[in-house]
Each structure stands twice: as structure tokens, then as C-alpha cells.
CSV table of C-alpha atoms in Angstrom, one decimal:
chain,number,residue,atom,x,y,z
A,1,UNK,CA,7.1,8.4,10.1
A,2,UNK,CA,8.5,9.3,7.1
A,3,UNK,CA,6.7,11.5,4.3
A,4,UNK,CA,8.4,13.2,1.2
A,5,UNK,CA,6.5,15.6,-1.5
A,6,UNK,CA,7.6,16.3,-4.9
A,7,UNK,CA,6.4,19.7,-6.8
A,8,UNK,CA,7.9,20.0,-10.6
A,9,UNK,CA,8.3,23.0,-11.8
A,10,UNK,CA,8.3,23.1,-15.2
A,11,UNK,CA,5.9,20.9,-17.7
A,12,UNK,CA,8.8,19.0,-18.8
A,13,UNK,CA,8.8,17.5,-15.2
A,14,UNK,CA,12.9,17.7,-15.4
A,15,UNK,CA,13.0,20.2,-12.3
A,16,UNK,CA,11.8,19.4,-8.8
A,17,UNK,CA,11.6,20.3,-5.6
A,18,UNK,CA,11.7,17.3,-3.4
A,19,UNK,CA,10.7,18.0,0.6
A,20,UNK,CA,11.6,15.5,3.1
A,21,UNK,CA,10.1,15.4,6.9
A,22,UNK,CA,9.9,13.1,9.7
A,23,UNK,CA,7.2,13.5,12.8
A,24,UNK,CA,5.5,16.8,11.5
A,25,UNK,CA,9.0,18.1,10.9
A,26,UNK,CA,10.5,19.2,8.1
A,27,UNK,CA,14.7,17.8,7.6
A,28,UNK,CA,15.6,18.8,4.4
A,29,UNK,CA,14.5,20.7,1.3
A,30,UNK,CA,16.7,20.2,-2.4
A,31,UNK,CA,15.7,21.8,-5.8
A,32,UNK,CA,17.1,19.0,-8.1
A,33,UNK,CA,16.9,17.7,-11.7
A,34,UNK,CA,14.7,14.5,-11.8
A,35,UNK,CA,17.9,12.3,-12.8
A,36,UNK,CA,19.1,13.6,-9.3
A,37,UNK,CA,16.2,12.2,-7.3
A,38,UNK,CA,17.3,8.8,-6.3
A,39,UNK,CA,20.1,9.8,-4.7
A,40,UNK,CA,18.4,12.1,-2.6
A,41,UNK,CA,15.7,10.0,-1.8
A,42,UNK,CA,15.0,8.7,1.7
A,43,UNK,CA,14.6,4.8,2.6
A,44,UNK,CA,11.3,3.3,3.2
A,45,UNK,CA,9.1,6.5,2.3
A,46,UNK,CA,5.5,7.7,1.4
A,47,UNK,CA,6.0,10.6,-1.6
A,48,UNK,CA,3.2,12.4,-2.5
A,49,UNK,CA,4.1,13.9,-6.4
A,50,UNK,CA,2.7,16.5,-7.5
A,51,UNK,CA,2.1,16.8,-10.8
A,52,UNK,CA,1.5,20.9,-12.9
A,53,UNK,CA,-2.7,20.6,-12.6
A,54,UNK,CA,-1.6,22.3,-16.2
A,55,UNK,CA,-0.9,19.3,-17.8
A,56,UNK,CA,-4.3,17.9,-17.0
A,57,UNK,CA,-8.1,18.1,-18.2
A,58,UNK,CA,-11.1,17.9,-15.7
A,59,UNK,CA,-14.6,16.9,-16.2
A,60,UNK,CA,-17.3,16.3,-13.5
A,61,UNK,CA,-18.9,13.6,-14.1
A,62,UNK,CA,-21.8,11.9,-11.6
A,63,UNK,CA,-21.5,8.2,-12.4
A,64,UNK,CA,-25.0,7.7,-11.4
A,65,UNK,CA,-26.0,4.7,-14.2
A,66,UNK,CA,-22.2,2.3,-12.3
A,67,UNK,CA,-20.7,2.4,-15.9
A,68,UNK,CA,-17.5,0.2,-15.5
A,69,UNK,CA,-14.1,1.1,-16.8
A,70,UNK,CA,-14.4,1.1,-20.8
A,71,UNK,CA,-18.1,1.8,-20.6
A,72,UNK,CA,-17.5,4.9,-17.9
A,73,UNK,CA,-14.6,6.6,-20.4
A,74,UNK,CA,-16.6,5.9,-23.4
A,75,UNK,CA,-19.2,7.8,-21.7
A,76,UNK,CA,-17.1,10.1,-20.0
A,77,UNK,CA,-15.8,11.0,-23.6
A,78,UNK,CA,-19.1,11.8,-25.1
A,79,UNK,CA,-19.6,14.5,-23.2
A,80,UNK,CA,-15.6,16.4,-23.2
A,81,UNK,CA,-15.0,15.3,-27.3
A,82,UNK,CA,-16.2,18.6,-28.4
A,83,UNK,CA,-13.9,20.4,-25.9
A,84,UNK,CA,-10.5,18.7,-26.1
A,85,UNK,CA,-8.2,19.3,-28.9
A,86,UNK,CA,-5.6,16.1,-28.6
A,87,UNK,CA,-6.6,13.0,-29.9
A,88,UNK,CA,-8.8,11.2,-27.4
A,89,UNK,CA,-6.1,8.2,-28.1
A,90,UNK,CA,-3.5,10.1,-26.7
A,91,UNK,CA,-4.7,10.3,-23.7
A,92,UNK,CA,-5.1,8.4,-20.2
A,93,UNK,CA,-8.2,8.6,-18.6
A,94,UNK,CA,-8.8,8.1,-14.5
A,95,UNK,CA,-12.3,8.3,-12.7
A,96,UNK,CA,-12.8,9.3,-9.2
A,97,UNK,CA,-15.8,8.4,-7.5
A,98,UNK,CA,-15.0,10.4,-4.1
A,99,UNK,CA,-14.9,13.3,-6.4
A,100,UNK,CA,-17.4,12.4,-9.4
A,101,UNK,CA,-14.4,13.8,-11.5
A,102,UNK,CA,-13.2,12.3,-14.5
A,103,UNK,CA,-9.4,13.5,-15.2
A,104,UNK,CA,-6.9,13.2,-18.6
A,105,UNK,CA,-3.6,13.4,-19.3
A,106,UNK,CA,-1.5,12.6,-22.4
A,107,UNK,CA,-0.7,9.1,-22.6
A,108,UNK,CA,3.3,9.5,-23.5
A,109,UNK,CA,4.1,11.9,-20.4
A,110,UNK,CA,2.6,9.8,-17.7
A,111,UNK,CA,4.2,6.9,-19.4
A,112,UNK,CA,7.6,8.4,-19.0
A,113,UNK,CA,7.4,9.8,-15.8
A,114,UNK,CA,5.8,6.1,-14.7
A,115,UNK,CA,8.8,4.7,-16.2
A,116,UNK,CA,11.0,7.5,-14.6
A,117,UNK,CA,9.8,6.7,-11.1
A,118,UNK,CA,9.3,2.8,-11.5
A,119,UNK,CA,13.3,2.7,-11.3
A,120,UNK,CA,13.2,4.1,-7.4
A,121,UNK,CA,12.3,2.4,-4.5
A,122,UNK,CA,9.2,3.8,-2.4
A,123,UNK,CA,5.6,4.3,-2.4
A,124,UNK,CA,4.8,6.9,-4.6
A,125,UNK,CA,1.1,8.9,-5.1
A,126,UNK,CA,1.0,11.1,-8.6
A,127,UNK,CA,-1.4,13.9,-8.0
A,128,UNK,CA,-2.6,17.3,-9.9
A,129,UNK,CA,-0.7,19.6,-7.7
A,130,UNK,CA,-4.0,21.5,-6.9
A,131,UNK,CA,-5.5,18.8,-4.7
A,132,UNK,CA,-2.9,19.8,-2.2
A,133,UNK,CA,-5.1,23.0,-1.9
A,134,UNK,CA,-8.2,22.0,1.0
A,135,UNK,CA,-11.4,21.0,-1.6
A,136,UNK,CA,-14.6,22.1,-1.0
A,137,UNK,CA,-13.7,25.9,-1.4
A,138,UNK,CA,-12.1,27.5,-4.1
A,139,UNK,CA,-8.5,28.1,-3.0
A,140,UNK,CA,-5.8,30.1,-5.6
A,141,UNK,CA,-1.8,29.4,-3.8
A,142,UNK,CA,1.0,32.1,-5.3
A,143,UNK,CA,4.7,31.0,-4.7
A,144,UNK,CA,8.1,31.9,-6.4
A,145,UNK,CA,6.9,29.8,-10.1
A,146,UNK,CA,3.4,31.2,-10.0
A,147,UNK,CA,0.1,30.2,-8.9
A,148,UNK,CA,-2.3,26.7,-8.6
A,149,UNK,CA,-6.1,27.2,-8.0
A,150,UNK,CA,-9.0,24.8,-6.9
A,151,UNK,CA,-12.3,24.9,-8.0
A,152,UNK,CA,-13.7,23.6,-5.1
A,153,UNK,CA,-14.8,20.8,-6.7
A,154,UNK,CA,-11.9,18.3,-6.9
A,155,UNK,CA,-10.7,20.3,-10.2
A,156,UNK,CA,-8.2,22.9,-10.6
A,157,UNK,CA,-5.5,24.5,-12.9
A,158,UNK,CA,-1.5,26.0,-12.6
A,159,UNK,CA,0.0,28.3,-14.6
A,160,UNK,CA,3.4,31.0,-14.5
A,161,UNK,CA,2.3,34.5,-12.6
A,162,UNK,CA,2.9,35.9,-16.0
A,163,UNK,CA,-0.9,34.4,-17.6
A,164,UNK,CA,-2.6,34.9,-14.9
A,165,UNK,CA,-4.6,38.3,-16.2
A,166,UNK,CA,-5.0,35.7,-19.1
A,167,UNK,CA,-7.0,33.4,-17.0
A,168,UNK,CA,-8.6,35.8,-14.6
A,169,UNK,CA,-10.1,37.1,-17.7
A,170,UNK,CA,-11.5,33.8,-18.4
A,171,UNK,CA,-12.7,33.1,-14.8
A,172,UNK,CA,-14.9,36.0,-15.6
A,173,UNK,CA,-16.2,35.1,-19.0
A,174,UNK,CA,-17.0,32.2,-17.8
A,175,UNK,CA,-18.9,33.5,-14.6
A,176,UNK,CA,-17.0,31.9,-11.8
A,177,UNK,CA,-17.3,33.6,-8.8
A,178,UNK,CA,-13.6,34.8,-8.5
A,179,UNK,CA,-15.3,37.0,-5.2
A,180,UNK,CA,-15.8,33.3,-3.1
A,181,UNK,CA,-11.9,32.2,-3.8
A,182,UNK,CA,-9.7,31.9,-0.6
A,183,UNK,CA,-5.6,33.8,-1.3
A,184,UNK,CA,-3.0,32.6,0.4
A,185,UNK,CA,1.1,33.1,-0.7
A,186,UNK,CA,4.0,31.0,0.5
A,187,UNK,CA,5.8,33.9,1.9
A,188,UNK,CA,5.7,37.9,2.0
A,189,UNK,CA,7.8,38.2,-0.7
A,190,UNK,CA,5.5,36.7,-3.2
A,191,UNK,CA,4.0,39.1,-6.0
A,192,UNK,CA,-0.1,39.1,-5.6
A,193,UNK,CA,-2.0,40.2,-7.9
A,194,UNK,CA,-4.2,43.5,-7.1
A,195,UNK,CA,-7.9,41.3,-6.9
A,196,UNK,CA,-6.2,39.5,-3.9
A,197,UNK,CA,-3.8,41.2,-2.1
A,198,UNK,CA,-6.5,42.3,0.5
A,199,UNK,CA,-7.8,38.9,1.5
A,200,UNK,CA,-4.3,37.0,0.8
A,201,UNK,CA,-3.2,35.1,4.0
A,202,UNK,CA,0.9,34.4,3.9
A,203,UNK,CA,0.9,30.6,4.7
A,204,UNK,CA,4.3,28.4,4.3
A,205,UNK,CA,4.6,25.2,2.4
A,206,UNK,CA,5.2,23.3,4.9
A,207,UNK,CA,1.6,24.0,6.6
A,208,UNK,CA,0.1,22.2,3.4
A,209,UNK,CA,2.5,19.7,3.4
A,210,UNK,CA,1.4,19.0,7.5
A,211,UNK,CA,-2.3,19.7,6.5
A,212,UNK,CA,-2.1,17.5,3.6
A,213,UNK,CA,-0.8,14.6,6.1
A,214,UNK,CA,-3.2,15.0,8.4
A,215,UNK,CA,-6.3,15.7,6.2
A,216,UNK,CA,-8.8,12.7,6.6
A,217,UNK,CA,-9.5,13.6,3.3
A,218,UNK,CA,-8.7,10.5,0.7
A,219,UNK,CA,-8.4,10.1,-3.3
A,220,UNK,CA,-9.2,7.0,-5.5
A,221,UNK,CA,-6.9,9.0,-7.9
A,222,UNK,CA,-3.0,7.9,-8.1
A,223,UNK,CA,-1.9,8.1,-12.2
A,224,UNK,CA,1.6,6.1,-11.0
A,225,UNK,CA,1.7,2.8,-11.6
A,226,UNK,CA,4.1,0.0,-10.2
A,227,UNK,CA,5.5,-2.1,-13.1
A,228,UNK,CA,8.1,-4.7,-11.9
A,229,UNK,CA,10.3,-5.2,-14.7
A,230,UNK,CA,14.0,-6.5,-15.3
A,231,UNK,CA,14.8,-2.4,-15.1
A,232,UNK,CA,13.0,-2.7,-11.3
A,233,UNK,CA,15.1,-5.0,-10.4
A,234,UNK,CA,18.3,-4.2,-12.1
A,235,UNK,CA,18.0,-0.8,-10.2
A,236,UNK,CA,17.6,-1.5,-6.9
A,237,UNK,CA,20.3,-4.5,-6.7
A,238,UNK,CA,22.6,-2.3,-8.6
A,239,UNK,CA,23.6,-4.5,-10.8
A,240,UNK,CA,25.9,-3.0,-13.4
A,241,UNK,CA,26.8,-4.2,-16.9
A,242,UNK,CA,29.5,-6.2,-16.2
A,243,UNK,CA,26.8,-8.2,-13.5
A,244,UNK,CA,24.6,-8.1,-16.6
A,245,UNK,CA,27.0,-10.1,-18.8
A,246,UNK,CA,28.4,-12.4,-16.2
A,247,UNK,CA,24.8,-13.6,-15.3
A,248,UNK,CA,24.0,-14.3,-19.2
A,249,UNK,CA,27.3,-16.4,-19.0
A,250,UNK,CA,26.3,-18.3,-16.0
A,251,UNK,CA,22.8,-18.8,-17.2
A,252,UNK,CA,23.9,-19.9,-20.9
A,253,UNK,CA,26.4,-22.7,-18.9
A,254,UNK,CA,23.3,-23.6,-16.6
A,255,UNK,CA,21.4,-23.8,-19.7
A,256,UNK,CA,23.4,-25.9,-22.0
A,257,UNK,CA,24.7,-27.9,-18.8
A,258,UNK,CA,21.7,-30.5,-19.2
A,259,UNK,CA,22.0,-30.9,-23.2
A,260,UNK,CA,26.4,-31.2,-23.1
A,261,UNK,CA,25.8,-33.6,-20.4
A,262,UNK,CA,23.1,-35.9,-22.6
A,263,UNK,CA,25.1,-35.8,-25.2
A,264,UNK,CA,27.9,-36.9,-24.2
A,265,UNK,CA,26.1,-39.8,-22.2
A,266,UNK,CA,24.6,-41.0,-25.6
A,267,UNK,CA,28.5,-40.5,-26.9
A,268,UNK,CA,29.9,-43.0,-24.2
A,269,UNK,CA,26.6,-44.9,-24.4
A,270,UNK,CA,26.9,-45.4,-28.5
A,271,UNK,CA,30.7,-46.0,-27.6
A,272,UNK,CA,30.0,-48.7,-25.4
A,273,UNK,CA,27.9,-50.4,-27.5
A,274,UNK,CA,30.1,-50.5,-29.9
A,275,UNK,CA,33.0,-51.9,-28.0
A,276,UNK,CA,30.5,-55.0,-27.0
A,277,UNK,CA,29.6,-56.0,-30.3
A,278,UNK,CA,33.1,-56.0,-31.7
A,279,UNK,CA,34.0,-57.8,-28.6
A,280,UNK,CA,31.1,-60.5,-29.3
A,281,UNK,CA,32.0,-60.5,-32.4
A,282,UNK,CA,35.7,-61.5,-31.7
């Protein structure tokens, strides 16, 4: 079985890393640009993306009256309006009921990374890059960009190593229990900060991919969405302009086929007629 995971690494979502494996294995490991990433995709895959948990908002939210779509984000947005600072308009809202978390991010960046991946082929999952951390227990990951942290509770954030005595800070104003969180690094190499470097516990990549795989663990939330468009199809017949123009030729004979061939029929019919009656009339 094939599975492939994709971690940006910037908020731009321009640079990747794309991991491929097959059977528990890993084969291949690229850092790429995104316009690189469909010729380095494999055929007939499952790719988990994982999306900076920076770009998104989080809100639990226990959905205990059923609201339905409209009704649940109107709610949903009652109780975050004071908090966010983008217009609520600008944003895309998703519910999880697994999770009773309601999650945001802006509209135009999904939009274009939907429209980014919409021109590949495969079965693609967009995820906040924390929820490859094991919910349940708060969880902080350091690698060579920086760090990703879940609550515990389906939320989470990402940042460069560089704010992190930024948000530590906060952790504390804000009372979380920065004691209960669970360190782990990607390799030895990895700078830690001081609060951690006790408890941290070097695990690879790769073991989250695997765990990730085999987790029974599921989520209602996937913010990619599969538009089949003319662009869809365009891109995975590779058809090129001079295809495009060629086909608008054919179609515009096959089009005006029917009405050239009607008209001349009335020609020859009118012509006929004519012929009859001067005959007649002879």
C-alpha cells in the first residue's frame, strides 16, 4: 500500500517536503517547491497534507443543541467574534464532531492550495500539521523549521524555534500546564529548549508517519475539496494548447455540421421547386 505525507514549510505553502512509503517502509524523501510536486508524485496514492497549524484558529465547541451547517458556524461565531481579528467573511469554517472542535482558516489560501492540488491526481487529506502529534495528551515536536504542539484536545499551533520563548510565555499567562506536555525531537541534532531537554525523547519522522497509519484514530476534518473542472481534466490527459485549439475546431465543424447541412437542403429544396414550376409552366 501506498501512502505519501506532505509538511510545508513556510506559510506561503511554496516549499514542501513530500515523503513517500510503501508496506511500513519509507522509498523516498524530496524537499521540493509545490510546482515541483506532480512530477514527483506517486500513482494511485493516499497523501496526507499537512498544513502549518499556524495558519489556523481553534475553538472547542460541544454541539450539544445538533445545530446544522449555517446554524452551527453562526453559533460557532458568536462565541470566537470577540477573539479573531480577520473578517469573519474571510474565512472558512469546518466542524468536527469526533473532536467538538470548530476550526478556521482564510478563505483565499485554502482556495488556492485547493485549486493547487485539484490539478493532481490522488486522494489527498488537508490537515493542521499538529494532528499528526497522538491527541489526548499534550505533545510539543522540535525538527530542523521549528516546533508544532497539541493541546490535547484536537487543537494545536506551529511556529519557527525563534518565537517560541514568545509563546511559552503565553502558555503561562494563560495557565496551561506546560509541566503535563510530552518532548520529543526528530533527531539529536535538534536545538531544545532548556524546559524540555530533560524529558525530550529523540523520535524520527518516519515513526509518526507509521503511527499516523496505523492510528485507529479518525477525523471528520479534510479542508481539500475535489472540484472536477475543464483544468481536472485538461491536466491529467495532458492535453496541451495545440489539443485545446484543435478540439474547438472539431467541435465548431460538429457544431455547424447540422445547420450547413439544413441549409443547403432548403437551397436544393427551394431550387427544385423552382425548376418544377418553370417546367409546368413551359
Amino acid at each position: 500500500m501506498l501512502n505519501s505525507f506532505i509538511h510545508f514549510r513556510d506559510l506561503d505553502l511554496e516549499n514542501l517536503d513530500l515523503y513517500h512509503y510503501e508496506n511500513d517502509e519509507q522509498i523516498s524523501m524530496v524537499s521540493i517547491k509545490l510546482d515541483q510536486l506532480k512530477q514527483n508524485l506517486l500513482d494511485s496514492i493516499t497523501c496526507t497534507v499537512f498544513l502549518p497549524s499556524q495558519l489556523f484558529g481553534f475553538q472547542y465547541f460541544e454541539n450539544s443543541s445538533g445545530f446544522k451547517s449555517d446554524e452551527l458556524k453562526a453559533n460557532v461565531i458568536i462565541e470566537i467574534e470577540d477573539s479573531i481579528i480577520s473578517d469573519i467573511s474571510a474565512l472558512n469554517f469546518f466542524y468536527d464532531s469526533s473532536l467538538n472542535m470548530a476550526t478556521w482558516i482564510d478563505k483565499n489560501l485554502l482556495q488556492r492550495i485547493n485549486e493547487e492540488f485539484n490539478l493532481l491526481n490522488g486522494d489527498f487529506i488537508f490537515l493542521p500539521e499538529h494532528l499528526l502529534l497522538e491527541n489526548g495528551n499534550p505533545n510539543i515536536l522540535f525538527d530542523q523549521y521549528g516546533f508544532c504542539i497539541s493541546y490535547g484536545d484536537g487543537s494545536g499551533f506551529s511556529g519557527e524555534y525563534s518565537s517560541f520563548k514568545q509563546f511559552h510565555s503565553s502558555m503561562v499567562t494563560n495557565k496551561f500546564p506546560v509541566d503535563k506536555i510530552n518532548c520529543f525531537s526528530t533527531n539529536d541534532d535538534i536545538l531544545i529548549p532548556e524546559i524540555f531537554r530533560e524529558i525530550n525523547t529523540v523520535k524520527d519522522l518516519k515513526q509518526f508517519h507509521l503511527d499516523f497509519c496505523q492510528s485507529e484514530q479518525s477525523f471528520e476534518l479534510n479542508f481539500f475539496k475535489r472540484v472536477f473542472s475543464f483544468d481536472y481534466f485538461k491536466s491529467q490527459m495532458h492535453i496541451t494548447h495545440r489539443d485545446i485549439k484543435l478540439i474547438a475546431v472539431f467541435s465548431l465543424v460538429i457544431f455547424m455540421a447540422p445547420l450547413l447541412t439544413n441549409s443547403l437542403l432548403k437551397s436544393y429544396s427551394n431550387t427544385y421547386t423552382d425548376e418544377t414550376i418553370r417546367i409546368f409552366k413551359q
